[in-house]
CSV table of C-alpha atoms in Angstrom, one decimal:
chain,number,residue,atom,x,y,z
A,529,LYS,CA,-17.6,-2.8,-17.6
A,530,ASN,CA,-17.7,0.5,-15.7
A,531,GLU,CA,-14.7,2.8,-16.4
A,532,VAL,CA,-14.4,3.4,-12.6
A,533,GLU,CA,-14.8,0.5,-10.2
A,534,GLN,CA,-14.9,0.8,-6.4
A,535,SER,CA,-14.6,-1.8,-3.8
A,536,PRO,CA,-16.1,-2.7,-1.5
A,537,GLN,CA,-19.6,-1.6,-2.3
A,538,ASN,CA,-20.6,-1.7,1.4
A,539,LEU,CA,-18.4,-1.7,4.5
A,540,THR,CA,-19.3,-1.9,8.1
A,541,ALA,CA,-16.6,-1.5,10.7
A,542,GLN,CA,-16.1,-0.8,14.4
A,543,GLU,CA,-15.1,2.6,15.7
A,544,GLY,CA,-11.3,3.0,15.7
A,545,GLU,CA,-10.6,0.6,12.9
A,546,PHE,CA,-8.4,1.4,9.9
A,547,ILE,CA,-10.5,1.7,6.8
A,548,THR,CA,-9.4,1.2,3.1
A,549,ILE,CA,-11.6,1.9,0.1
A,550,ASN,CA,-10.2,1.0,-3.3
A,551,CYS,CA,-10.8,2.5,-6.8
A,552,SER,CA,-9.6,1.2,-10.1
A,553,TYR,CA,-10.1,2.9,-13.5
A,554,SER,CA,-9.6,1.8,-17.0
A,555,VAL,CA,-9.1,5.1,-18.9
A,556,GLY,CA,-6.4,7.7,-19.2
A,557,ILE,CA,-6.9,10.4,-16.6
A,558,SER,CA,-5.6,13.8,-15.7
A,559,ALA,CA,-6.9,13.7,-12.1
A,560,LEU,CA,-8.7,11.5,-9.6
A,561,HIS,CA,-11.1,12.8,-7.0
A,562,TRP,CA,-12.4,11.4,-3.8
A,563,LEU,CA,-15.7,12.7,-2.6
A,564,GLN,CA,-18.0,12.2,0.4
A,565,GLN,CA,-21.7,12.2,0.5
A,566,HIS,CA,-23.7,12.0,3.7
A,567,PRO,CA,-27.3,10.5,3.6
A,568,GLY,CA,-29.7,13.0,2.0
A,569,GLY,CA,-26.8,15.5,1.8
A,570,GLY,CA,-24.7,17.2,-0.7
A,571,ILE,CA,-21.3,16.1,-2.1
A,572,VAL,CA,-18.1,17.3,-0.6
A,573,SER,CA,-14.7,17.1,-2.3
A,574,LEU,CA,-12.1,15.4,-0.1
A,575,PHE,CA,-9.1,15.1,-2.4
A,576,MET,CA,-7.9,15.6,-5.9
A,577,LEU,CA,-4.9,13.6,-6.9
A,578,SER,CA,-2.8,13.3,-10.1
A,579,SER,CA,0.2,11.5,-8.4
A,580,GLY,CA,1.5,10.3,-5.1
A,581,LYS,CA,-0.2,10.8,-1.8
A,582,LYS,CA,-2.2,13.4,0.1
A,583,LYS,CA,-3.2,13.6,3.7
A,584,HIS,CA,-5.8,15.7,5.5
A,585,GLY,CA,-6.4,14.9,9.1
A,586,ARG,CA,-7.3,11.2,9.5
A,587,LEU,CA,-7.8,10.8,5.7
A,588,ILE,CA,-5.1,9.7,3.4
A,589,ALA,CA,-5.4,9.2,-0.4
A,590,THR,CA,-2.9,7.5,-2.7
A,591,ILE,CA,-2.8,6.9,-6.4
A,592,ASN,CA,-0.7,4.7,-8.6
A,593,ILE,CA,-0.9,6.0,-12.1
A,594,GLN,CA,0.9,3.0,-13.7
A,595,GLU,CA,-1.5,0.5,-12.0
A,596,LYS,CA,-4.6,2.8,-12.5
A,597,HIS,CA,-5.5,2.4,-8.9
A,598,SER,CA,-6.2,4.7,-5.9
A,599,SER,CA,-7.0,4.0,-2.3
A,600,LEU,CA,-8.7,6.1,0.4
A,601,HIS,CA,-7.7,5.3,4.0
A,602,ILE,CA,-9.4,6.5,7.2
A,603,THR,CA,-7.4,6.1,10.4
A,604,ALA,CA,-9.0,5.9,13.8
A,605,SER,CA,-12.5,5.7,12.2
A,606,HIS,CA,-15.4,7.4,14.0
A,607,PRO,CA,-19.2,7.1,13.5
A,608,ARG,CA,-19.2,10.5,12.0
A,609,ASP,CA,-17.2,9.1,9.1
A,610,SER,CA,-20.3,7.1,8.1
A,611,ALA,CA,-21.1,8.2,4.6
A,612,VAL,CA,-20.8,7.2,0.9
A,613,TYR,CA,-17.3,7.7,-0.5
A,614,ILE,CA,-17.2,8.3,-4.2
A,615,CYS,CA,-14.2,7.9,-6.6
A,616,ALA,CA,-14.3,10.0,-9.8
A,617,VAL,CA,-11.9,10.6,-12.6
A,618,ARG,CA,-11.4,13.4,-15.1
A,619,ARG,CA,-10.6,11.6,-18.3
A,620,ARG,CA,-7.7,12.8,-20.5
A,621,GLY,CA,-9.3,14.1,-23.6
A,622,GLY,CA,-13.0,13.7,-24.4
A,623,ALA,CA,-15.8,15.6,-22.7
A,624,ASP,CA,-15.2,17.7,-19.7
A,625,GLY,CA,-16.7,16.6,-16.4
A,626,LEU,CA,-16.1,13.7,-14.1
A,627,THR,CA,-16.7,10.0,-14.5
A,628,PHE,CA,-17.9,8.5,-11.3
A,629,GLY,CA,-17.7,5.1,-9.5
A,630,LYS,CA,-20.9,3.8,-7.8
A,631,GLY,CA,-19.6,4.7,-4.4
A,632,THR,CA,-18.8,2.8,-1.2
A,633,HIS,CA,-21.3,2.9,1.6
A,634,LEU,CA,-19.4,3.0,4.9
A,635,ILE,CA,-20.9,2.5,8.3
A,636,ILE,CA,-18.8,2.9,11.5
A,637,GLN,CA,-20.4,1.4,14.5
A,638,PRO,CA,-19.7,2.8,18.0
B,1027,ASN,CA,-19.8,32.1,1.5
B,1028,ALA,CA,-22.6,30.3,-0.3
B,1029,GLY,CA,-20.6,28.2,-2.9
B,1030,VAL,CA,-23.0,26.4,-5.2
B,1031,THR,CA,-26.7,27.0,-4.6
B,1032,GLN,CA,-29.4,24.9,-6.2
B,1033,THR,CA,-33.1,25.6,-6.2
B,1034,PRO,CA,-35.5,24.0,-5.5
B,1035,LYS,CA,-34.4,21.3,-3.1
B,1036,PHE,CA,-37.4,19.1,-3.8
B,1037,GLN,CA,-40.0,19.0,-6.6
B,1038,VAL,CA,-42.8,16.7,-7.7
B,1039,LEU,CA,-43.9,17.0,-11.3
B,1040,LYS,CA,-46.6,15.3,-13.3
B,1041,THR,CA,-45.6,13.6,-16.5
B,1042,GLY,CA,-45.5,16.1,-19.3
B,1043,GLN,CA,-45.0,19.2,-17.1
B,1044,SER,CA,-42.0,21.4,-17.5
B,1045,MET,CA,-39.6,22.9,-15.0
B,1046,THR,CA,-36.3,24.6,-14.6
B,1047,LEU,CA,-33.7,23.8,-12.1
B,1048,GLN,CA,-31.6,26.7,-11.1
B,1049,CYS,CA,-27.9,26.8,-10.1
B,1050,ALA,CA,-25.7,29.7,-9.1
B,1051,GLN,CA,-22.1,29.8,-7.9
B,1052,ASP,CA,-20.3,32.8,-6.3
B,1053,MET,CA,-16.7,31.5,-6.7
B,1054,ASN,CA,-16.1,33.1,-10.2
B,1055,HIS,CA,-15.7,29.7,-11.7
B,1056,ASN,CA,-15.6,29.2,-15.5
B,1057,SER,CA,-16.9,25.6,-15.7
B,1058,MET,CA,-20.3,24.4,-14.5
B,1059,TYR,CA,-21.9,21.0,-14.7
B,1060,TRP,CA,-25.3,19.2,-14.3
B,1061,TYR,CA,-25.2,15.6,-13.1
B,1062,ARG,CA,-27.9,13.1,-12.2
B,1063,GLN,CA,-27.6,10.5,-9.5
B,1064,ASP,CA,-29.7,7.3,-9.6
B,1065,PRO,CA,-29.8,4.4,-7.2
B,1066,GLY,CA,-27.1,1.8,-8.0
B,1067,MET,CA,-25.4,4.0,-10.5
B,1068,GLY,CA,-22.6,6.6,-10.3
B,1069,LEU,CA,-23.4,10.2,-11.0
B,1070,ARG,CA,-23.7,10.8,-14.8
B,1071,LEU,CA,-23.0,14.0,-16.7
B,1072,ILE,CA,-26.0,15.6,-18.4
B,1073,TYR,CA,-24.6,18.9,-19.7
B,1074,TYR,CA,-21.7,21.1,-19.0
B,1075,SER,CA,-20.5,24.6,-19.7
B,1076,ALA,CA,-16.8,25.3,-20.0
B,1077,SER,CA,-17.3,29.1,-20.1
B,1078,GLU,CA,-20.0,31.7,-20.3
B,1079,GLY,CA,-21.9,31.4,-23.6
B,1080,THR,CA,-20.9,27.8,-24.3
B,1081,THR,CA,-22.7,24.5,-23.5
B,1082,ASP,CA,-22.0,20.9,-24.4
B,1083,LYS,CA,-23.7,17.6,-24.1
B,1084,GLY,CA,-22.6,15.0,-21.6
B,1085,GLU,CA,-23.4,11.3,-21.3
B,1086,VAL,CA,-27.2,11.6,-20.8
B,1087,PRO,CA,-28.5,14.8,-22.4
B,1088,ASN,CA,-31.7,13.5,-23.9
B,1089,GLY,CA,-34.8,15.2,-22.5
B,1090,TYR,CA,-32.9,18.2,-21.1
B,1091,ASN,CA,-31.8,21.7,-22.2
B,1092,VAL,CA,-29.5,24.1,-20.5
B,1093,SER,CA,-28.7,27.8,-20.4
B,1094,ARG,CA,-25.6,29.5,-19.2
B,1095,LEU,CA,-27.2,32.7,-18.4
B,1096,ASN,CA,-24.0,34.4,-17.2
B,1097,LYS,CA,-20.8,33.4,-15.5
B,1098,ARG,CA,-22.7,32.7,-12.2
B,1099,GLU,CA,-25.8,30.8,-13.3
B,1100,PHE,CA,-26.4,27.6,-15.2
B,1101,SER,CA,-30.0,26.3,-15.5
B,1102,LEU,CA,-31.3,22.9,-16.5
B,1103,ARG,CA,-34.7,22.6,-18.1
B,1104,LEU,CA,-37.0,19.7,-18.5
B,1105,GLU,CA,-39.5,20.5,-21.3
B,1106,SER,CA,-41.8,17.5,-20.9
B,1107,ALA,CA,-40.9,15.5,-17.7
B,1108,ALA,CA,-41.0,11.7,-17.8
B,1109,PRO,CA,-40.9,9.2,-15.0
B,1110,SER,CA,-37.4,8.2,-16.2
B,1111,GLN,CA,-36.2,11.6,-15.1
B,1112,THR,CA,-37.0,10.9,-11.5
B,1113,SER,CA,-33.6,11.4,-9.9
B,1114,VAL,CA,-31.4,13.6,-7.7
B,1115,TYR,CA,-29.8,16.4,-9.7
B,1116,PHE,CA,-26.5,18.0,-8.7
B,1117,CYS,CA,-24.9,21.1,-10.1
B,1118,ALA,CA,-21.2,21.5,-9.8
B,1119,SER,CA,-18.5,24.1,-10.7
B,1120,ARG,CA,-14.8,24.5,-10.8
B,1121,THR,CA,-12.3,27.1,-12.0
B,1122,GLY,CA,-11.8,25.3,-15.3
B,1123,TRP,CA,-8.3,26.4,-16.0
B,1124,GLN,CA,-6.5,23.3,-14.8
B,1125,ASP,CA,-7.4,20.2,-12.9
B,1126,THR,CA,-9.0,21.7,-9.8
B,1127,GLU,CA,-11.4,20.7,-7.1
B,1128,ALA,CA,-15.0,20.5,-7.9
B,1129,PHE,CA,-17.7,22.1,-5.8
B,1130,PHE,CA,-21.2,20.6,-5.6
B,1131,GLY,CA,-24.6,22.0,-4.7
B,1132,GLN,CA,-26.8,20.3,-2.2
B,1133,GLY,CA,-28.9,18.6,-4.9
B,1134,THR,CA,-32.5,18.7,-6.1
B,1135,ARG,CA,-34.6,15.7,-5.5
B,1136,LEU,CA,-37.1,15.4,-8.4
B,1137,THR,CA,-40.0,13.0,-8.6
B,1138,VAL,CA,-42.0,12.7,-11.8
B,1139,VAL,CA,-45.3,10.9,-11.4
């Protein structure tokens, strides 16, 4: 079983819809990251969380440390939000670096 | 403000050839990382460097070597490329002092034939 699981793997929605992507992890962590990757492109950091909730524009990220779960929400989705969204955790102890989920492929149709 | 710069962006190698992937960051970060991304899998850590002069193995180090040339540069070398090393390679960096945002390069798409 992967240490970081994302759901759904693929999501297609209409412009304007409220989007939720989920991430569950099974290890102790010091921080959780949400990243965005456009097709053929690089990886951009959206959020880093260790507790609570963060908001940036139309994006909201939450984390529940006790339940080992995080969600990424997109309000008023737009076709330019189409990308792969990746959850990654920094494990407490062990090797440095991030452990990644497989990503959620989001398509927003006009 | 370049951030993390990787070269080359694309490369095709024949089995057995060697090459070095270059990575440089201009943010004065202590920690640097090399990851590979394969279809259907999450990114996996190859090697990392917590500071200048130190390197450590990650999850999938076999077939690779690294050099932390100075604080800015962290290179990844394939001594004898194999088709299993066909992948997209990402370099990343962060300050390293606490949990901080990671910055990624644009990636190198490597094909070994």
